[in-house]
Amino acid sequence: MGYSASFHSRVLGLCVAGAASAAWSQTLQPVPQADAEQLAERISAWDAARQARPRRVLVFWRCEGFVHGKALEYGNETLTRAGKAFAADLSNDYAVFAPENLAKYDAVVLNNTTALDTREHPFIEPALIGYVQSGKGLAVIHAGADNFYKAERAAEMVGGRFWGHPWGSGGTWAFKLDEPGHPLNRAFGGKGIAFGDEIYQQQSPFYNRAKLRVLVSLDLSDAATAAANGQRRDDKDYAVSWIRPYGKGRVFYTSFGHDQRAFLDKAVVAHILDGIQYAIGDLKADDAPAGLSEADLARVRDASEASANEAFAFLQDIAAHTFHARTEAANRAKLEALLKDTATSAHGKRVILRVMLSMGAPADLAPVAACLTPPETRDWAAALLAGTPGKAAAQSLARALQSPDSALRVTVLNALAIRRDAAAVAPLAADRDPAVVAAALAALGRIGDEEALKTLVKPASAAQEPVRLRALAACLGTLSDQGQARAAVRAAKPFFTEPSHPDAVRAAAARVLLLADNRFFEFGMKDTSPLVRQTVIRAADDVPVNVLADALKTAAPSEQAMLAAKLASRGDAASADAVAALLASEQEAVAVAALQALTRLGAGRHVPAIAALIEREGAVGRSAAETLQDMRA
């Protein structure tokens, strides 16, 4: 019977639905009647899983590269006949990847698509990834892996990308079942097969067995299969079919399906249809990825300085794209064991610690604490302990402070600053080691709480006093920013009122006092220190506009420019006249700041004054012309 009339109309309608894609066309021939009847028999014999609800899939078959004509024709015919499992809509129009359209479907099937143009249609990648992550499915048949050369996140989601096909369609190849009893391998009856098809090898890092549940692989114990020319993978890992969780969704890929033979074969077509039902969510199956293998662990254990970054990227990819709690837990346990292993190189341990920064620290922190001693792992161990909540991590760092190693103690103090543990840091401000004292004072400044302040208000040695004062300024700012205004003001007043203190400390104190009370602005603007005056202007976001405008009259030129910019940021047109008065300034920076501010505040009444400035040379004339042009726009 071949394609039905409804099939042709559905394809035609979807092919020409988008004007942007209408220039592309691919004519499919009807499947011969005898083969169509055989396809119907295969589908009838297939034991489909029960639909949880009526299902619909989108079958996309556009080819910008090699066109697998027979696979498109027989694959599309098969999927439209699989009504007992799902309804299928066919399309070769990129417009169907619009998120609102994808939402209508339970799964997307890429039937032998090639070289999809994600450069001209960049929305495809985020739309497809978001669709699967939200809980939907993706099934990819054969050349669907010959895509996403400009969309690597999508290639990673598929789990592989075309890297040649040493096993050509003219040969018969041996296939083994990685899991004979897996539900998606039920069609093979527990035994591997010999079959004629074209089989891809997959490129790393897109293909990584640790992130996948591999179902079928090439059987290299077969001489002909092992002897195929063009093999490029050193690990000889040639997976054919796999599944994986991805976000909340599911992905199925098979390399079967180069031509009509896969769809006419009872076992292979059932395997493909089972994969689609898995992607939909109706065929329940264990999809926990394989996780880290012994070879993977050896790669990390034996990492050198030269290979450490590559090993880290490998582990980080697995950690980010496993999407299965059981496998994630197993991977974590393997890495924790590797961290304890004395055979693991220092660089290997550094790799593990870096990955644990995103995975979270292990329950047993002793191996992490042990990594504080070697310089190669110290920084990463300290960073991991710094970000790990609880007493155990704090105690591990505190114990390390007892070490005579000055560099180690400095590193630990930085970690304790991140934890905001002033109680542990404060005693080190009186240490005999100058480097440790400086690190402790700086850490207290970063911690910025009342406990830290108690130490920082005490004078230090002459050599350390500049460090203490910088830390004190930082502490005052942090106290204020974190809502401890009362304590900040109490500490800031004596430092501001005593002119012998460095300007940086007095400026930090002035900022605290202004944030606590806007009325301090006028007092601060009268200070003799330019740094203090500039600091209060920067912090004057809540000072009334009229107060800022009045300050323009008596401020120094550099501060007038800052005040004009501050008024512009407030956007109150009532201040425009006060700002316009600065147009007469002989200071170029002040006049330019006034022009820029008037662009935002409204310059209608001041056009003549602005126009007169066009004749001035330099930045003022250019800025005046730009201001008038902006007004006309």
XYZ file of C-alpha atoms in Angstrom:
633
model
C 0.000 0.000 0.000
C 2.959 2.414 0.613
C 2.398 5.830 2.104
C -1.215 6.715 2.775
C -2.851 9.903 1.533
C -2.987 11.231 5.073
C 0.744 10.526 5.436
C 1.531 12.540 2.290
C -0.651 15.434 3.357
C 0.876 15.481 6.842
C 4.417 15.534 5.430
C 3.562 18.148 2.817
C 1.857 20.410 5.318
C 4.700 20.280 7.785
C 7.410 20.592 5.114
C 6.133 23.931 3.864
C 4.800 25.299 7.149
C 7.659 27.752 7.653
C 8.491 30.292 4.982
C 12.041 30.607 6.313
C 12.669 26.940 5.548
C 10.591 26.588 2.410
C 13.566 26.813 0.048
C 14.822 23.436 1.245
C 13.093 20.332 -0.057
C 13.699 16.606 -0.135
C 11.413 14.309 -2.057
C 10.719 10.978 -0.422
C 9.548 8.038 -2.463
C 6.701 5.799 -1.318
C 7.713 2.552 0.321
C 6.922 -0.337 -2.056
C 3.726 -2.135 -1.151
C 5.410 -5.421 -0.232
C 7.829 -3.683 2.112
C 5.061 -1.541 3.601
C 3.165 -4.712 4.419
C 6.298 -6.192 5.999
C 6.726 -3.075 8.107
C 3.133 -3.449 9.242
C 3.845 -7.057 10.234
C 6.906 -6.022 12.209
C 4.959 -3.393 14.105
C 2.092 -5.781 14.729
C 4.521 -8.312 16.211
C 6.187 -5.699 18.395
C 5.129 -5.888 22.038
C 4.625 -2.197 22.749
C 4.528 -0.921 26.318
C 1.192 0.458 27.443
C 0.775 4.199 26.966
C 0.364 6.069 30.236
C -1.743 8.485 28.198
C -2.138 9.188 24.479
C 1.330 10.001 23.180
C 2.556 12.096 20.261
C 6.072 12.364 18.870
C 7.659 14.799 16.436
C 9.730 13.026 13.784
C 12.265 15.428 12.274
C 14.033 14.295 9.095
C 15.772 17.290 7.537
C 19.168 16.638 5.920
C 21.652 19.404 5.151
C 24.394 16.805 4.686
C 24.220 13.248 3.396
C 20.662 12.143 2.670
C 19.844 8.628 3.878
C 16.887 8.352 1.529
C 15.809 4.792 2.295
C 16.207 5.296 6.037
C 14.068 8.418 5.855
C 11.365 6.702 3.825
C 11.234 3.447 5.765
C 11.828 5.090 9.133
C 9.100 7.672 8.661
C 6.693 5.016 7.392
C 7.455 2.820 10.405
C 6.906 5.585 12.922
C 3.637 6.730 11.398
C 2.369 3.153 11.596
C 3.278 2.745 15.296
C -0.044 4.122 16.434
C -0.483 1.585 19.190
C 2.398 3.314 20.999
C 2.288 6.901 19.772
C 1.010 9.202 17.065
C 3.722 10.720 14.871
C 3.948 14.065 13.110
C 6.642 14.387 10.425
C 8.529 17.575 9.627
C 11.648 18.923 7.973
C 10.955 22.542 8.943
C 13.209 24.157 11.544
C 10.250 26.179 12.789
C 8.925 23.126 14.632
C 11.660 23.589 17.251
C 9.887 26.641 18.629
C 9.385 25.846 22.332
C 5.641 26.404 22.164
C 5.415 23.819 19.387
C 7.712 21.297 21.075
C 5.512 21.459 24.159
C 2.837 19.518 22.254
C 5.030 16.418 22.014
C 6.170 13.716 24.410
C 9.374 13.095 22.449
C 11.341 14.295 19.438
C 12.781 11.697 17.060
C 15.712 12.721 14.855
C 15.448 10.256 11.982
C 18.760 10.397 10.121
C 19.013 14.167 10.188
C 22.422 15.418 9.053
C 24.321 18.688 9.508
C 21.386 20.585 10.978
C 22.041 24.279 10.524
C 22.239 25.558 14.072
C 24.314 28.554 12.987
C 21.457 30.062 10.962
C 18.908 28.684 13.430
C 20.630 29.059 16.817
C 17.375 28.652 18.741
C 17.358 24.903 17.999
C 20.011 23.957 20.553
C 18.602 25.729 23.629
C 15.060 24.768 22.663
C 15.895 21.076 22.323
C 18.031 20.973 25.467
C 15.419 22.787 27.522
C 12.727 20.500 26.150
C 14.521 17.333 27.258
C 15.655 18.765 30.582
C 12.052 19.640 31.384
C 11.098 15.965 31.339
C 10.497 15.124 27.677
C 12.319 12.639 25.461
C 14.765 12.579 22.551
C 15.326 9.548 20.317
C 18.121 9.729 17.748
C 18.396 7.252 14.889
C 21.715 6.605 13.100
C 22.770 9.819 11.327
C 21.064 11.914 13.963
C 24.556 11.841 15.507
C 25.937 13.527 12.362
C 24.787 16.931 13.623
C 25.518 19.698 16.093
C 28.975 20.666 14.869
C 28.225 24.223 15.993
C 26.099 23.169 18.963
C 28.304 21.114 21.248
C 25.924 21.117 24.216
C 23.373 19.361 22.025
C 26.006 16.846 20.876
C 26.834 16.150 24.516
C 23.139 15.582 25.225
C 22.870 13.039 22.402
C 25.897 11.299 23.906
C 28.009 11.099 20.776
C 28.984 12.754 17.513
C 29.885 11.194 14.171
C 33.593 10.437 13.806
C 33.551 8.233 10.755
C 32.044 4.824 9.968
C 34.689 2.106 9.641
C 31.867 -0.434 9.514
C 30.285 0.299 6.145
C 26.825 -0.656 4.976
C 28.243 -3.314 2.666
C 29.487 -5.498 5.509
C 27.922 -7.758 8.090
C 29.106 -6.944 11.574
C 28.968 -8.586 14.988
C 27.094 -6.920 17.828
C 27.177 -7.802 21.513
C 24.604 -6.978 24.152
C 26.203 -5.055 26.995
C 23.176 -5.969 29.097
C 21.374 -9.002 27.664
C 18.538 -8.738 30.187
C 17.874 -5.035 29.797
C 14.280 -4.164 28.762
C 15.501 -2.281 25.684
C 17.422 -5.371 24.551
C 14.475 -7.746 24.912
C 14.021 -7.932 21.129
C 17.374 -9.723 20.779
C 16.411 -12.641 23.013
C 19.498 -12.343 25.174
C 21.976 -12.955 22.342
C 24.191 -10.785 20.189
C 23.505 -10.549 16.473
C 25.256 -10.381 13.131
C 23.694 -7.689 10.979
C 24.410 -5.616 7.894
C 24.364 -1.895 8.621
C 26.628 1.129 8.663
C 27.899 1.795 12.182
C 29.410 5.016 13.461
C 32.295 5.484 15.804
C 31.665 8.302 18.254
C 33.906 11.214 19.087
C 34.977 12.097 22.609
C 34.264 14.020 24.760
C 30.700 13.863 23.453
C 30.777 10.107 23.821
C 31.715 9.060 27.329
C 30.517 5.678 28.542
C 30.608 6.882 32.145
C 27.633 9.178 31.410
C 25.617 6.624 29.434
C 23.851 3.293 29.850
C 25.272 1.424 26.865
C 22.986 -1.343 25.585
C 24.651 -2.640 22.408
C 28.262 -2.457 21.195
C 30.302 -3.790 18.334
C 31.764 -7.192 19.163
C 35.466 -6.944 18.394
C 35.968 -10.614 19.157
C 34.676 -11.103 15.609
C 37.637 -10.938 13.231
C 35.907 -9.024 10.443
C 34.434 -6.482 12.842
C 37.767 -5.977 14.587
C 39.626 -5.576 11.277
C 37.519 -2.701 9.908
C 39.705 0.134 8.642
C 39.479 3.647 10.042
C 39.098 2.950 13.750
C 40.209 5.991 15.733
C 39.348 5.315 19.357
C 42.302 4.175 21.459
C 39.960 2.533 23.958
C 38.213 0.485 21.227
C 34.887 1.391 22.833
C 32.400 1.329 19.958
C 28.936 1.653 21.446
C 25.964 1.217 19.098
C 22.914 1.934 21.266
C 22.544 3.662 24.596
C 20.134 5.497 26.853
C 20.678 8.172 29.441
C 18.744 10.416 31.775
C 19.166 14.083 30.930
C 17.843 16.593 33.420
C 14.319 15.310 34.054
C 14.104 13.771 30.575
C 15.458 10.795 28.637
C 17.652 10.251 25.568
C 17.930 7.162 23.346
C 20.472 6.766 20.540
C 21.127 3.933 18.124
C 23.586 3.696 15.265
C 21.315 1.164 13.581
C 19.229 2.551 10.729
C 21.468 3.519 7.811
C 18.953 2.143 5.333
C 15.740 0.136 5.110
C 17.221 -3.080 6.521
C 17.026 -1.913 10.127
C 13.320 -1.164 9.803
C 12.533 -4.432 8.047
C 14.403 -6.534 10.625
C 12.083 -7.769 13.365
C 14.586 -7.482 16.216
C 16.285 -4.241 15.206
C 13.085 -2.308 14.523
C 11.624 -3.510 17.830
C 14.804 -2.278 19.556
C 14.388 1.131 17.913
C 10.707 1.364 18.847
C 11.469 0.300 22.403
C 14.045 3.085 22.559
C 11.455 5.623 21.471
C 9.021 4.368 24.096
C 11.762 4.723 26.699
C 12.345 8.320 25.562
C 8.617 8.990 25.808
C 8.566 7.557 29.310
C 6.252 4.584 28.782
C 8.879 1.821 28.738
C 10.442 1.856 32.179
C 14.072 0.811 32.268
C 17.131 1.263 34.430
C 19.051 4.106 32.812
C 21.666 4.685 35.500
C 24.882 5.542 33.627
C 27.856 3.238 33.925
C 29.840 5.671 36.026
C 33.588 5.786 36.431
C 35.405 2.712 35.178
C 38.717 1.347 36.417
C 40.390 2.913 33.389
C 38.811 6.275 34.239
C 40.010 6.034 37.825
C 43.517 5.109 36.700
C 43.556 8.198 34.509
C 42.908 10.331 37.584
C 45.111 8.355 39.974
C 48.128 8.647 37.690
C 47.583 12.273 36.665
C 50.725 14.323 36.163
C 51.167 18.065 36.090
C 50.828 17.917 32.303
C 47.667 15.786 32.293
C 45.888 17.152 35.375
C 43.777 19.758 33.584
C 42.615 17.221 31.018
C 41.696 14.767 33.775
C 39.800 17.511 35.593
C 37.792 18.417 32.480
C 36.961 14.738 32.044
C 35.707 14.351 35.631
C 33.895 17.685 35.624
C 31.997 16.690 32.489
C 30.878 13.464 34.146
C 29.893 15.249 37.351
C 27.831 17.795 35.433
C 26.061 15.381 33.070
C 25.345 12.171 34.939
C 21.762 13.059 35.999
C 21.257 9.934 38.086
C 21.478 9.852 41.876
C 22.670 6.250 42.124
C 25.504 6.733 39.652
C 26.440 10.071 41.180
C 26.716 8.410 44.596
C 28.825 5.588 43.162
C 31.131 8.042 41.387
C 31.526 10.030 44.589
C 32.436 6.901 46.566
C 35.065 5.944 43.991
C 36.624 9.404 44.069
C 36.652 9.458 47.863
C 38.451 6.116 47.878
C 40.932 7.466 45.345
C 41.583 10.507 47.536
C 42.496 8.186 50.419
C 44.668 5.968 48.237
C 48.371 6.565 48.856
C 49.030 5.481 45.270
C 47.118 8.483 43.930
C 49.481 11.178 42.699
C 49.411 14.642 44.243
C 48.140 16.005 40.941
C 45.446 13.335 40.884
C 44.316 14.360 44.347
C 44.273 17.974 43.218
C 41.951 16.986 40.375
C 39.605 15.203 42.797
C 39.517 18.160 45.184
C 38.682 20.534 42.330
C 35.785 18.346 41.257
C 34.563 18.044 44.832
C 34.201 21.823 44.956
C 31.133 21.390 42.757
C 30.106 17.939 44.023
C 30.444 18.745 47.721
C 32.904 17.453 50.288
C 32.908 13.848 51.500
C 31.462 12.875 54.872
C 34.939 11.860 56.032
C 37.015 15.032 55.891
C 40.261 13.446 57.069
C 41.556 12.755 53.524
C 40.760 16.345 52.568
C 42.535 17.716 55.632
C 45.551 15.554 54.820
C 45.755 17.346 51.472
C 46.401 20.669 53.233
C 50.047 19.745 53.753
C 51.380 19.120 50.199
C 51.751 22.400 48.262
C 50.254 20.775 45.129
C 46.912 20.155 46.853
C 46.880 22.758 49.625
C 44.868 25.511 47.948
C 42.157 23.165 46.700
C 41.824 21.363 50.033
C 41.541 24.693 51.841
C 38.940 25.941 49.362
C 36.890 22.772 49.801
C 37.000 22.993 53.597
C 36.196 26.704 53.451
C 32.961 25.978 51.626
C 31.953 22.948 53.689
C 29.482 23.778 56.476
C 29.741 22.273 59.938
C 32.144 21.962 62.839
C 34.239 19.186 61.320
C 35.523 21.392 58.498
C 36.206 24.275 60.892
C 38.097 21.970 63.233
C 40.161 20.566 60.361
C 41.273 24.079 59.448
C 41.890 25.078 63.063
C 44.169 22.071 63.587
C 46.188 23.067 60.535
C 46.914 26.426 62.184
C 49.138 24.569 64.656
C 51.559 23.700 61.859
C 54.956 25.456 61.832
C 54.560 25.881 58.046
C 53.985 29.601 57.527
C 52.615 29.219 53.990
C 50.127 26.608 55.163
C 48.869 28.831 57.973
C 48.402 31.765 55.588
C 46.366 29.559 53.261
C 44.247 28.318 56.167
C 43.630 31.863 57.403
C 42.260 32.779 53.988
C 39.943 29.771 54.181
C 38.783 30.765 57.663
C 38.058 34.252 56.341
C 35.676 32.709 53.816
C 34.014 30.840 56.689
C 33.904 34.139 58.638
C 35.408 32.418 61.652
C 36.813 35.387 63.569
C 37.272 33.396 66.773
C 39.743 31.068 65.064
C 41.571 33.864 63.245
C 41.900 36.532 65.952
C 44.618 34.837 68.066
C 46.909 34.725 65.017
C 46.968 38.532 64.911
C 49.477 38.270 67.782
C 51.609 35.544 66.200
C 55.382 35.827 66.007
C 55.409 35.229 62.253
C 54.900 38.566 60.420
C 53.383 36.848 57.362
C 50.849 35.082 59.559
C 49.988 38.304 61.419
C 49.410 40.149 58.141
C 47.220 37.330 56.837
C 45.238 37.231 60.092
C 44.592 40.982 60.046
C 43.532 40.888 56.392
C 41.266 37.916 57.122
C 39.598 39.781 59.985
C 38.956 42.699 57.653
C 37.227 40.369 55.202
C 35.202 38.721 57.969
C 33.951 42.123 59.061
C 31.909 41.262 62.140
C 31.985 42.600 65.704
C 34.319 39.824 66.824
C 36.810 40.834 64.123
C 36.391 44.493 65.015
C 37.470 43.859 68.623
C 40.900 42.823 67.374
C 41.225 45.376 64.588
C 40.646 48.412 66.845
C 43.784 47.503 68.831
C 47.021 49.087 67.566
C 49.491 46.779 65.870
C 53.258 46.941 65.524
C 54.663 49.708 63.374
C 55.274 47.259 60.533
C 51.755 45.825 60.703
C 49.858 49.068 61.372
C 49.183 49.838 57.681
C 47.812 46.321 57.239
C 45.604 46.716 60.319
C 44.204 50.039 59.165
C 43.348 48.693 55.705
C 41.674 45.715 57.340
C 39.820 48.002 59.722
C 38.478 50.053 56.817
C 37.284 46.871 55.116
C 35.723 45.647 58.359
C 33.777 48.873 58.843
C 32.398 48.657 55.325
C 31.418 45.016 55.719
C 29.706 45.668 59.051
C 27.608 48.404 57.501
C 26.786 46.445 54.347
C 25.656 43.452 56.377
C 23.128 45.431 58.378
C 25.106 45.814 61.590
C 24.783 49.592 61.392
C 24.785 50.281 65.124
C 28.048 48.453 65.714
C 29.549 49.985 62.580
C 28.638 53.535 63.609
C 29.893 53.010 67.148
C 33.236 51.871 65.764
C 33.420 54.421 62.949
C 32.925 57.642 64.923
C 36.268 57.728 66.717
C 38.145 56.862 63.544
C 36.468 59.611 61.549
C 36.799 62.316 64.178
C 40.499 61.700 64.772
C 42.337 63.449 61.892
C 45.555 61.567 62.579
C 44.097 58.373 61.152
C 44.891 57.612 57.492
C 42.493 58.998 54.916
C 41.488 55.493 53.792
C 40.268 54.622 57.294
C 38.518 57.963 57.781
C 36.853 57.603 54.367
C 35.602 54.124 55.260
C 34.279 55.488 58.542
C 32.597 58.388 56.719
C 30.806 55.979 54.410
C 29.475 54.063 57.420
C 28.251 57.251 59.079
C 26.560 58.484 55.907
C 24.771 55.208 55.270
C 23.460 55.358 58.830
C 22.297 58.981 58.576
C 21.945 61.040 55.361
C 22.479 64.234 57.347
C 26.156 63.343 57.600
C 26.564 64.221 53.904
C 26.912 67.961 54.456
C 29.362 67.382 57.292
C 31.427 64.989 55.203
C 31.573 67.410 52.274
C 33.295 69.951 54.543
C 36.122 67.581 55.414
C 39.631 68.550 54.412
C 40.354 65.156 52.848
C 39.453 64.820 49.138
C 39.154 61.060 49.611
C 36.557 61.530 52.361
C 34.553 63.973 50.229
C 34.643 61.710 47.184
C 33.647 58.716 49.291
C 30.529 60.401 50.666
C 29.516 61.455 47.135
C 29.802 57.875 45.913
C 27.701 56.679 48.845
C 25.062 59.419 48.509
C 22.420 57.330 46.766
C 19.765 58.227 49.357
C 20.746 61.827 50.059
C 17.933 64.219 48.999
C 18.422 65.657 45.513
C 18.173 69.252 46.723
C 21.030 68.634 49.168
C 23.205 67.248 46.375
C 22.317 70.207 44.155
C 23.232 72.710 46.880
C 26.595 70.987 47.316
C 27.460 71.822 43.692
C 27.894 75.488 44.606
C 30.804 75.016 46.995
C 32.329 71.700 45.936
C 35.795 71.451 44.413
C 35.797 70.969 40.614
C 36.601 67.246 40.770
C 33.710 66.740 43.177
C 31.384 68.889 41.055
C 31.842 66.422 38.205
C 31.069 63.525 40.554
C 27.997 65.299 41.932
C 26.694 65.984 38.417
C 27.010 62.303 37.569
C 25.290 61.352 40.840
C 22.396 63.733 40.105
C 22.103 62.308 36.592
C 21.832 58.810 38.052
C 18.990 60.000 40.294
C 17.130 61.293 37.227
C 15.272 64.139 38.973
C 14.671 66.961 36.476
C 14.408 69.435 39.359
C 18.191 69.390 39.613
C 18.745 70.351 35.951
C 19.131 74.095 36.653
C 21.779 73.495 39.313
C 23.688 71.202 36.963
C 23.358 73.660 34.069
C 25.186 76.263 36.140
C 28.285 74.100 35.731
C 28.283 74.678 31.960
C 30.198 77.876 32.586
C 33.018 76.056 34.379
C 36.468 76.500 32.937
C 37.269 72.949 34.047
C 36.750 70.703 31.028
C 35.809 67.643 33.109
C 33.143 69.622 34.985
C 31.534 71.060 31.848
C 31.512 67.667 30.137
C 29.972 66.027 33.226
C 27.272 68.705 33.251
C 26.483 68.139 29.556
C 26.260 64.389 30.055
C 24.025 64.854 33.087
C 21.684 67.229 31.241
C 21.182 64.602 28.550
C 19.446 62.512 31.211
C 17.885 65.277 33.287
C 16.349 67.259 30.426
C 18.099 70.171 28.782
C 15.256 71.974 27.026
C 15.633 75.291 28.867
C 19.388 75.267 28.434
C 19.732 74.729 24.689
C 21.232 78.190 24.032
C 23.918 77.656 26.672
C 24.682 74.200 25.302
C 24.796 75.466 21.719
C 27.271 78.150 22.724
C 29.660 75.470 23.957
C 29.923 73.818 20.540
C 32.533 76.397 19.594
C 34.819 75.324 22.451
C 37.699 73.115 21.470
C 38.204 69.595 22.712
C 35.888 67.382 24.715
C 33.493 70.162 25.727
C 32.629 71.085 22.140
C 32.194 67.463 21.114
C 30.050 66.699 24.146
C 27.860 69.749 23.522
C 27.226 68.643 19.939
C 26.387 65.121 21.094
C 23.989 66.463 23.737
C 22.074 68.526 21.163
C 21.982 65.561 18.789
C 20.596 63.350 21.556
C 17.921 65.933 22.274
C 16.837 65.972 18.619
C 16.697 62.152 18.575
